[in-house]
PDB file of C-alpha atoms in Angstrom:
ATOM      1  CA  UNK A 379       0.000   0.000   0.000  1.00 53.00           C
ATOM      2  CA  UNK A 380       2.812   2.396   0.770  1.00 47.00           C
ATOM      3  CA  UNK A 381       5.639   3.559  -1.405  1.00 51.00           C
ATOM      4  CA  UNK A 382       8.922   4.774   0.001  1.00 54.00           C
ATOM      5  CA  UNK A 383      11.084   7.181  -1.955  1.00 55.00           C
ATOM      6  CA  UNK A 384      14.763   7.825  -1.195  1.00 53.00           C
ATOM      7  CA  UNK A 385      15.552  11.062   0.592  1.00 53.00           C
ATOM      8  CA  UNK A 386      18.043  12.033  -2.123  1.00 50.00           C
ATOM      9  CA  UNK A 387      21.728  11.688  -2.780  1.00 51.00           C
ATOM     10  CA  UNK A 388      23.473  11.061   0.531  1.00 48.00           C
ATOM     11  CA  UNK A 389      26.570  12.783  -0.878  1.00 55.00           C
ATOM     12  CA  UNK A 390      24.682  15.948  -1.804  1.00 59.00           C
ATOM     13  CA  UNK A 391      26.284  19.087  -0.373  1.00 63.00           C
ATOM     14  CA  UNK A 392      23.825  21.368   1.416  1.00 64.00           C
ATOM     15  CA  UNK A 393      24.278  25.133   1.293  1.00 65.00           C
ATOM     16  CA  UNK A 394      23.488  25.692   4.976  1.00 61.00           C
ATOM     17  CA  UNK A 395      26.134  24.815   7.568  1.00 64.00           C
ATOM     18  CA  UNK A 396      24.296  23.986  10.836  1.00 63.00           C
ATOM     19  CA  UNK A 397      27.561  24.449  12.771  1.00 61.00           C
ATOM     20  CA  UNK A 398      28.512  27.804  11.243  1.00 57.00           C
ATOM     21  CA  UNK A 399      29.749  30.535  13.582  1.00 53.00           C
ATOM     22  CA  UNK A 400      29.027  34.213  13.002  1.00 50.00           C
ATOM     23  CA  UNK A 401      31.750  36.802  12.730  1.00 48.00           C
ATOM     24  CA  UNK A 402      32.196  39.028  15.800  1.00 49.00           C
ATOM     25  CA  UNK A 403      29.363  41.523  16.200  1.00 48.00           C
ATOM     26  CA  UNK A 404      31.452  44.497  15.066  1.00 44.00           C
ATOM     27  CA  UNK A 405      32.047  42.689  11.756  1.00 54.00           C
ATOM     28  CA  UNK A 406      28.337  41.891  11.494  1.00 78.00           C
ATOM     29  CA  UNK A 407      27.612  45.628  11.305  1.00 83.00           C
ATOM     30  CA  UNK A 408      29.445  45.953   7.987  1.00 88.00           C
ATOM     31  CA  UNK A 409      27.702  42.842   6.656  1.00 85.00           C
ATOM     32  CA  UNK A 410      24.286  44.133   7.757  1.00 85.00           C
ATOM     33  CA  UNK A 411      24.855  47.512   6.081  1.00 90.00           C
ATOM     34  CA  UNK A 412      26.101  45.866   2.891  1.00 90.00           C
ATOM     35  CA  UNK A 413      23.121  43.529   2.777  1.00 88.00           C
ATOM     36  CA  UNK A 414      20.656  46.412   3.103  1.00 90.00           C
ATOM     37  CA  UNK A 415      22.415  48.578   0.496  1.00 93.00           C
ATOM     38  CA  UNK A 416      22.346  45.711  -2.013  1.00 91.00           C
ATOM     39  CA  UNK A 417      18.715  44.904  -1.228  1.00 89.00           C
ATOM     40  CA  UNK A 418      17.536  48.507  -1.702  1.00 92.00           C
ATOM     41  CA  UNK A 419      19.577  48.862  -4.898  1.00 93.00           C
ATOM     42  CA  UNK A 420      18.087  45.698  -6.394  1.00 91.00           C
ATOM     43  CA  UNK A 421      14.619  46.772  -5.314  1.00 89.00           C
ATOM     44  CA  UNK A 422      15.060  49.905  -7.427  1.00 92.00           C
ATOM     45  CA  UNK A 423      16.378  47.810 -10.300  1.00 93.00           C
ATOM     46  CA  UNK A 424      19.601  49.780 -10.671  1.00 94.00           C
ATOM     47  CA  UNK A 425      23.169  48.553 -11.147  1.00 94.00           C
ATOM     48  CA  UNK A 426      26.245  49.287  -9.059  1.00 94.00           C
ATOM     49  CA  UNK A 427      27.354  51.594 -11.887  1.00 95.00           C
ATOM     50  CA  UNK A 428      24.063  53.509 -11.677  1.00 94.00           C
ATOM     51  CA  UNK A 429      24.457  53.890  -7.921  1.00 95.00           C
ATOM     52  CA  UNK A 430      28.043  55.033  -8.363  1.00 94.00           C
ATOM     53  CA  UNK A 431      26.948  57.795 -10.739  1.00 95.00           C
ATOM     54  CA  UNK A 432      24.153  58.877  -8.366  1.00 94.00           C
ATOM     55  CA  UNK A 433      26.358  59.009  -5.266  1.00 94.00           C
ATOM     56  CA  UNK A 434      29.821  59.816  -6.559  1.00 94.00           C
ATOM     57  CA  UNK A 435      31.144  56.739  -4.744  1.00 94.00           C
ATOM     58  CA  UNK A 436      33.408  54.552  -6.848  1.00 95.00           C
ATOM     59  CA  UNK A 437      32.223  51.174  -8.136  1.00 94.00           C
ATOM     60  CA  UNK A 438      35.036  49.440  -6.243  1.00 94.00           C
ATOM     61  CA  UNK A 439      34.045  51.128  -2.979  1.00 95.00           C
ATOM     62  CA  UNK A 440      30.378  50.227  -3.471  1.00 95.00           C
ATOM     63  CA  UNK A 441      31.307  46.590  -4.109  1.00 93.00           C
ATOM     64  CA  UNK A 442      33.301  46.528  -0.872  1.00 93.00           C
ATOM     65  CA  UNK A 443      30.368  48.075   1.007  1.00 94.00           C
ATOM     66  CA  UNK A 444      27.835  45.591  -0.377  1.00 92.00           C
ATOM     67  CA  UNK A 445      30.131  42.669   0.438  1.00 90.00           C
ATOM     68  CA  UNK A 446      30.598  43.887   4.010  1.00 88.00           C
ATOM     69  CA  UNK A 447      34.346  44.339   3.552  1.00 90.00           C
ATOM     70  CA  UNK A 448      34.513  47.956   4.641  1.00 89.00           C
ATOM     71  CA  UNK A 449      32.847  50.296   7.112  1.00 89.00           C
ATOM     72  CA  UNK A 450      31.380  53.234   5.134  1.00 92.00           C
ATOM     73  CA  UNK A 451      31.677  56.752   6.492  1.00 92.00           C
ATOM     74  CA  UNK A 452      28.660  58.738   7.627  1.00 90.00           C
ATOM     75  CA  UNK A 453      29.022  60.939   4.545  1.00 93.00           C
ATOM     76  CA  UNK A 454      28.914  57.892   2.281  1.00 94.00           C
ATOM     77  CA  UNK A 455      25.851  56.524   4.088  1.00 94.00           C
ATOM     78  CA  UNK A 456      24.097  59.878   3.665  1.00 93.00           C
ATOM     79  CA  UNK A 457      24.831  59.805  -0.080  1.00 94.00           C
ATOM     80  CA  UNK A 458      23.511  56.251  -0.314  1.00 95.00           C
ATOM     81  CA  UNK A 459      20.351  57.082   1.627  1.00 93.00           C
ATOM     82  CA  UNK A 460      19.568  59.996  -0.712  1.00 94.00           C
ATOM     83  CA  UNK A 461      20.235  57.977  -3.849  1.00 94.00           C
ATOM     84  CA  UNK A 462      18.216  54.989  -2.660  1.00 94.00           C
ATOM     85  CA  UNK A 463      15.417  57.098  -1.161  1.00 93.00           C
ATOM     86  CA  UNK A 464      15.524  55.515   2.314  1.00 92.00           C
ATOM     87  CA  UNK A 465      16.330  56.837   5.810  1.00 92.00           C
ATOM     88  CA  UNK A 466      19.937  56.347   6.842  1.00 89.00           C
ATOM     89  CA  UNK A 467      18.719  54.241   9.781  1.00 85.00           C
ATOM     90  CA  UNK A 468      17.393  51.654   7.307  1.00 85.00           C
ATOM     91  CA  UNK A 469      20.939  50.439   6.699  1.00 87.00           C
ATOM     92  CA  UNK A 470      21.225  49.308  10.340  1.00 82.00           C
ATOM     93  CA  UNK A 471      17.941  47.399  10.427  1.00 74.00           C
ATOM     94  CA  UNK A 472      19.459  43.926  10.068  1.00 67.00           C
ATOM     95  CA  UNK A 473      22.049  44.673  12.763  1.00 67.00           C
ATOM     96  CA  UNK A 474      19.691  46.084  15.370  1.00 57.00           C
ATOM     97  CA  UNK A 475      16.648  43.829  15.009  1.00 57.00           C
ATOM     98  CA  UNK A 476      16.206  41.439  17.962  1.00 60.00           C
ATOM     99  CA  UNK A 477      16.242  37.693  17.311  1.00 63.00           C
ATOM    100  CA  UNK A 478      13.300  36.107  19.086  1.00 69.00           C
ATOM    101  CA  UNK A 479      12.760  32.647  20.508  1.00 71.00           C
ATOM    102  CA  UNK A 480       9.729  30.774  21.834  1.00 71.00           C
ATOM    103  CA  UNK A 481       9.981  28.306  24.721  1.00 71.00           C
ATOM    104  CA  UNK A 482       7.067  25.970  25.470  1.00 73.00           C
ATOM    105  CA  UNK A 483       6.998  23.704  28.521  1.00 77.00           C
ATOM    106  CA  UNK A 484       5.862  20.122  28.065  1.00 75.00           C
ATOM    107  CA  UNK A 485       2.088  19.930  27.711  1.00 70.00           C
ATOM    108  CA  UNK A 486       1.752  23.729  27.417  1.00 69.00           C
ATOM    109  CA  UNK A 487       1.297  24.106  23.669  1.00 66.00           C
ATOM    110  CA  UNK A 488      -1.603  26.238  22.471  1.00 62.00           C
ATOM    111  CA  UNK A 489      -4.464  24.123  21.162  1.00 60.00           C
ATOM    112  CA  UNK A 490      -5.287  25.524  17.743  1.00 56.00           C
ATOM    113  CA  UNK A 491      -8.098  25.067  15.245  1.00 52.00           C
ATOM    114  CA  UNK A 492      -7.048  24.555  11.637  1.00 54.00           C
ATOM    115  CA  UNK A 493      -9.365  24.553   8.668  1.00 49.00           C
ATOM    116  CA  UNK A 494     -10.302  20.976   7.870  1.00 44.00           C
ATOM    117  CA  UNK A 495      -9.832  19.661  11.411  1.00 51.00           C
ATOM    118  CA  UNK A 496     -12.249  17.050  12.758  1.00 55.00           C
ATOM    119  CA  UNK A 497     -13.313  15.745  16.153  1.00 55.00           C
ATOM    120  CA  UNK A 498     -10.493  13.853  17.826  1.00 62.00           C
ATOM    121  CA  UNK A 499      -7.760  15.683  15.885  1.00 74.00           C
ATOM    122  CA  UNK A 500      -5.870  17.818  18.413  1.00 81.00           C
ATOM    123  CA  UNK A 501      -3.381  20.402  17.122  1.00 83.00           C
ATOM    124  CA  UNK A 502      -1.053  21.964  19.710  1.00 85.00           C
ATOM    125  CA  UNK A 503       0.925  24.914  18.350  1.00 85.00           C
ATOM    126  CA  UNK A 504       4.423  24.675  19.866  1.00 85.00           C
ATOM    127  CA  UNK A 505       5.628  28.159  18.954  1.00 82.00           C
ATOM    128  CA  UNK A 506       5.373  31.045  16.508  1.00 78.00           C
ATOM    129  CA  UNK A 507       7.645  33.995  15.706  1.00 75.00           C
ATOM    130  CA  UNK A 508       5.950  36.731  13.690  1.00 70.00           C
ATOM    131  CA  UNK A 509       7.821  39.182  11.465  1.00 64.00           C
ATOM    132  CA  UNK A 510      11.158  37.396  11.717  1.00 64.00           C
ATOM    133  CA  UNK A 511      14.137  38.298   9.549  1.00 63.00           C
ATOM    134  CA  UNK A 512      14.000  35.238   7.256  1.00 70.00           C
ATOM    135  CA  UNK A 513      10.842  36.115   5.318  1.00 73.00           C
ATOM    136  CA  UNK A 514       9.474  32.664   6.187  1.00 82.00           C
ATOM    137  CA  UNK A 515       6.724  31.716   8.665  1.00 87.00           C
ATOM    138  CA  UNK A 516       7.142  28.381  10.449  1.00 89.00           C
ATOM    139  CA  UNK A 517       4.307  26.676  12.366  1.00 90.00           C
ATOM    140  CA  UNK A 518       5.337  23.679  14.510  1.00 92.00           C
ATOM    141  CA  UNK A 519       2.431  21.494  15.693  1.00 92.00           C
ATOM    142  CA  UNK A 520       2.116  18.445  17.904  1.00 91.00           C
ATOM    143  CA  UNK A 521      -0.798  16.490  16.420  1.00 91.00           C
ATOM    144  CA  UNK A 522      -2.672  13.838  18.374  1.00 90.00           C
ATOM    145  CA  UNK A 523      -5.184  11.476  16.743  1.00 89.00           C
ATOM    146  CA  UNK A 524      -7.474   9.378  18.955  1.00 85.00           C
ATOM    147  CA  UNK A 525     -10.205   6.778  18.580  1.00 76.00           C
ATOM    148  CA  UNK A 526     -12.669   9.666  18.522  1.00 68.00           C
ATOM    149  CA  UNK A 527     -11.279  10.916  15.225  1.00 65.00           C
ATOM    150  CA  UNK A 528     -13.961  11.565  12.649  1.00 61.00           C
ATOM    151  CA  UNK A 529     -13.643  11.454   8.845  1.00 57.00           C
ATOM    152  CA  UNK A 530     -10.013  12.067   7.942  1.00 68.00           C
ATOM    153  CA  UNK A 531      -9.367  15.583   6.603  1.00 66.00           C
ATOM    154  CA  UNK A 532      -7.387  16.280   3.452  1.00 81.00           C
ATOM    155  CA  UNK A 533      -5.332  19.458   3.616  1.00 86.00           C
ATOM    156  CA  UNK A 534      -3.920  21.519   0.768  1.00 88.00           C
ATOM    157  CA  UNK A 535      -2.053  24.768   1.344  1.00 90.00           C
ATOM    158  CA  UNK A 536       1.036  26.700   0.310  1.00 90.00           C
ATOM    159  CA  UNK A 537       4.513  25.950   1.580  1.00 92.00           C
ATOM    160  CA  UNK A 538       6.422  22.868   2.684  1.00 95.00           C
ATOM    161  CA  UNK A 539       5.582  20.444   5.493  1.00 96.00           C
ATOM    162  CA  UNK A 540       7.646  18.014   7.553  1.00 96.00           C
ATOM    163  CA  UNK A 541       6.132  15.179   9.602  1.00 96.00           C
ATOM    164  CA  UNK A 542       7.889  13.118  12.265  1.00 97.00           C
ATOM    165  CA  UNK A 543       6.011  10.173  13.784  1.00 97.00           C
ATOM    166  CA  UNK A 544       6.271   9.858  17.575  1.00 97.00           C
ATOM    167  CA  UNK A 545       3.899   6.991  18.369  1.00 97.00           C
ATOM    168  CA  UNK A 546       1.120   4.925  16.834  1.00 95.00           C
ATOM    169  CA  UNK A 547       0.736   4.113  13.152  1.00 95.00           C
ATOM    170  CA  UNK A 548      -1.086   5.913  10.364  1.00 94.00           C
ATOM    171  CA  UNK A 549      -1.291   5.606   6.607  1.00 94.00           C
ATOM    172  CA  UNK A 550      -0.626   9.132   5.356  1.00 95.00           C
ATOM    173  CA  UNK A 551      -1.611  10.392   1.926  1.00 93.00           C
ATOM    174  CA  UNK A 552       0.358  12.852  -0.176  1.00 95.00           C
ATOM    175  CA  UNK A 553      -1.126  13.333  -3.611  1.00 93.00           C
ATOM    176  CA  UNK A 554      -1.579   9.848  -5.076  1.00 93.00           C
ATOM    177  CA  UNK A 555       0.973   8.202  -2.770  1.00 95.00           C
ATOM    178  CA  UNK A 556       0.288   6.438   0.530  1.00 95.00           C
ATOM    179  CA  UNK A 557       2.920   6.109   3.274  1.00 96.00           C
ATOM    180  CA  UNK A 558       2.672   3.804   6.295  1.00 97.00           C
ATOM    181  CA  UNK A 559       4.189   5.834   9.117  1.00 97.00           C
ATOM    182  CA  UNK A 560       5.368   4.437  12.444  1.00 97.00           C
ATOM    183  CA  UNK A 561       7.432   5.876  15.306  1.00 97.00           C
ATOM    184  CA  UNK A 562      10.672   7.329  13.949  1.00 97.00           C
ATOM    185  CA  UNK A 563       9.429   7.689  10.354  1.00 97.00           C
ATOM    186  CA  UNK A 564       9.399  11.101   8.680  1.00 97.00           C
ATOM    187  CA  UNK A 565       7.824  12.623   5.601  1.00 96.00           C
ATOM    188  CA  UNK A 566       8.809  15.901   3.924  1.00 96.00           C
ATOM    189  CA  UNK A 567       6.645  17.241   1.113  1.00 96.00           C
ATOM    190  CA  UNK A 568       5.195  20.062  -0.962  1.00 95.00           C
ATOM    191  CA  UNK A 569       2.021  20.998   0.921  1.00 94.00           C
ATOM    192  CA  UNK A 570       0.262  22.226  -2.238  1.00 92.00           C
ATOM    193  CA  UNK A 571      -0.673  18.598  -2.989  1.00 93.00           C
ATOM    194  CA  UNK A 572      -3.676  17.098  -1.125  1.00 92.00           C
ATOM    195  CA  UNK A 573      -2.419  15.409   2.041  1.00 93.00           C
ATOM    196  CA  UNK A 574      -3.581  14.044   5.363  1.00 91.00           C
ATOM    197  CA  UNK A 575      -4.032  10.836   7.401  1.00 91.00           C
ATOM    198  CA  UNK A 576      -5.801   8.249   5.238  1.00 89.00           C
ATOM    199  CA  UNK A 577      -6.066   5.415   7.785  1.00 90.00           C
ATOM    200  CA  UNK A 578      -5.548   5.297  11.544  1.00 90.00           C
ATOM    201  CA  UNK A 579      -3.946   1.911  12.168  1.00 92.00           C
ATOM    202  CA  UNK A 580      -2.683   2.106  15.778  1.00 93.00           C
ATOM    203  CA  UNK A 581      -4.067   4.700  18.182  1.00 91.00           C
ATOM    204  CA  UNK A 582      -3.443   7.017  19.844  1.00 92.00           C
ATOM    205  CA  UNK A 583      -1.113   8.390  17.177  1.00 94.00           C
ATOM    206  CA  UNK A 584       1.096  11.442  17.675  1.00 94.00           C
ATOM    207  CA  UNK A 585       3.387  13.205  15.265  1.00 96.00           C
ATOM    208  CA  UNK A 586       5.137  16.524  14.772  1.00 95.00           C
ATOM    209  CA  UNK A 587       4.014  18.642  11.845  1.00 95.00           C
ATOM    210  CA  UNK A 588       6.234  21.595  10.865  1.00 94.00           C
ATOM    211  CA  UNK A 589       4.808  23.852   8.171  1.00 93.00           C
ATOM    212  CA  UNK A 590       6.789  26.643   6.500  1.00 92.00           C
ATOM    213  CA  UNK A 591       5.593  29.230   3.982  1.00 90.00           C
ATOM    214  CA  UNK A 592       6.497  32.773   2.837  1.00 86.00           C
ATOM    215  CA  UNK A 593       5.464  35.579   5.169  1.00 78.00           C
ATOM    216  CA  UNK A 594       2.462  37.519   3.919  1.00 70.00           C
TER     217      UNK A 594
END
């Protein structure tokens, strides 16, 4: 009934290093300014050459600024703010913004109602950080299915979703494929395809569901 697909090439190199260490904070300031200058320039659809003409700052200097290799003077930042049409404080946004975290004690998740939920399907939201710096919203849920569960819902929404089975056994549908999931099994998929628990084999069943999608 189920079909298992390989997770991909085990030798594939991922772009994100989970053990990366940031530069010292004083170096992060240059990087933050450079990131914002590049972002505002691209938003206007102008080239480094165009910005150089508008500000009188050399192309080489602008490249160093955008790459975070140099600390621009206040005069240079003023020229950039005028040319890009933004307040000078905008260049420090990425450096000054706080980085938030959510801590939830065991059993203290917020019970949430999702469209398509049925009786006996309990969704506990384990945390949420609004307006974060990544441009991505992530919703982590602890889902519990019991013998009281009604007709199984089929969800379909934007973003990606990751499931990790904690206990019990369910047959989970994604599109036309069915996956028998037991403790320790995981499923990662494009949430735009119809998906949801097709059969509840061993109850109670609990699994983590982590949904990510672009911030609106």
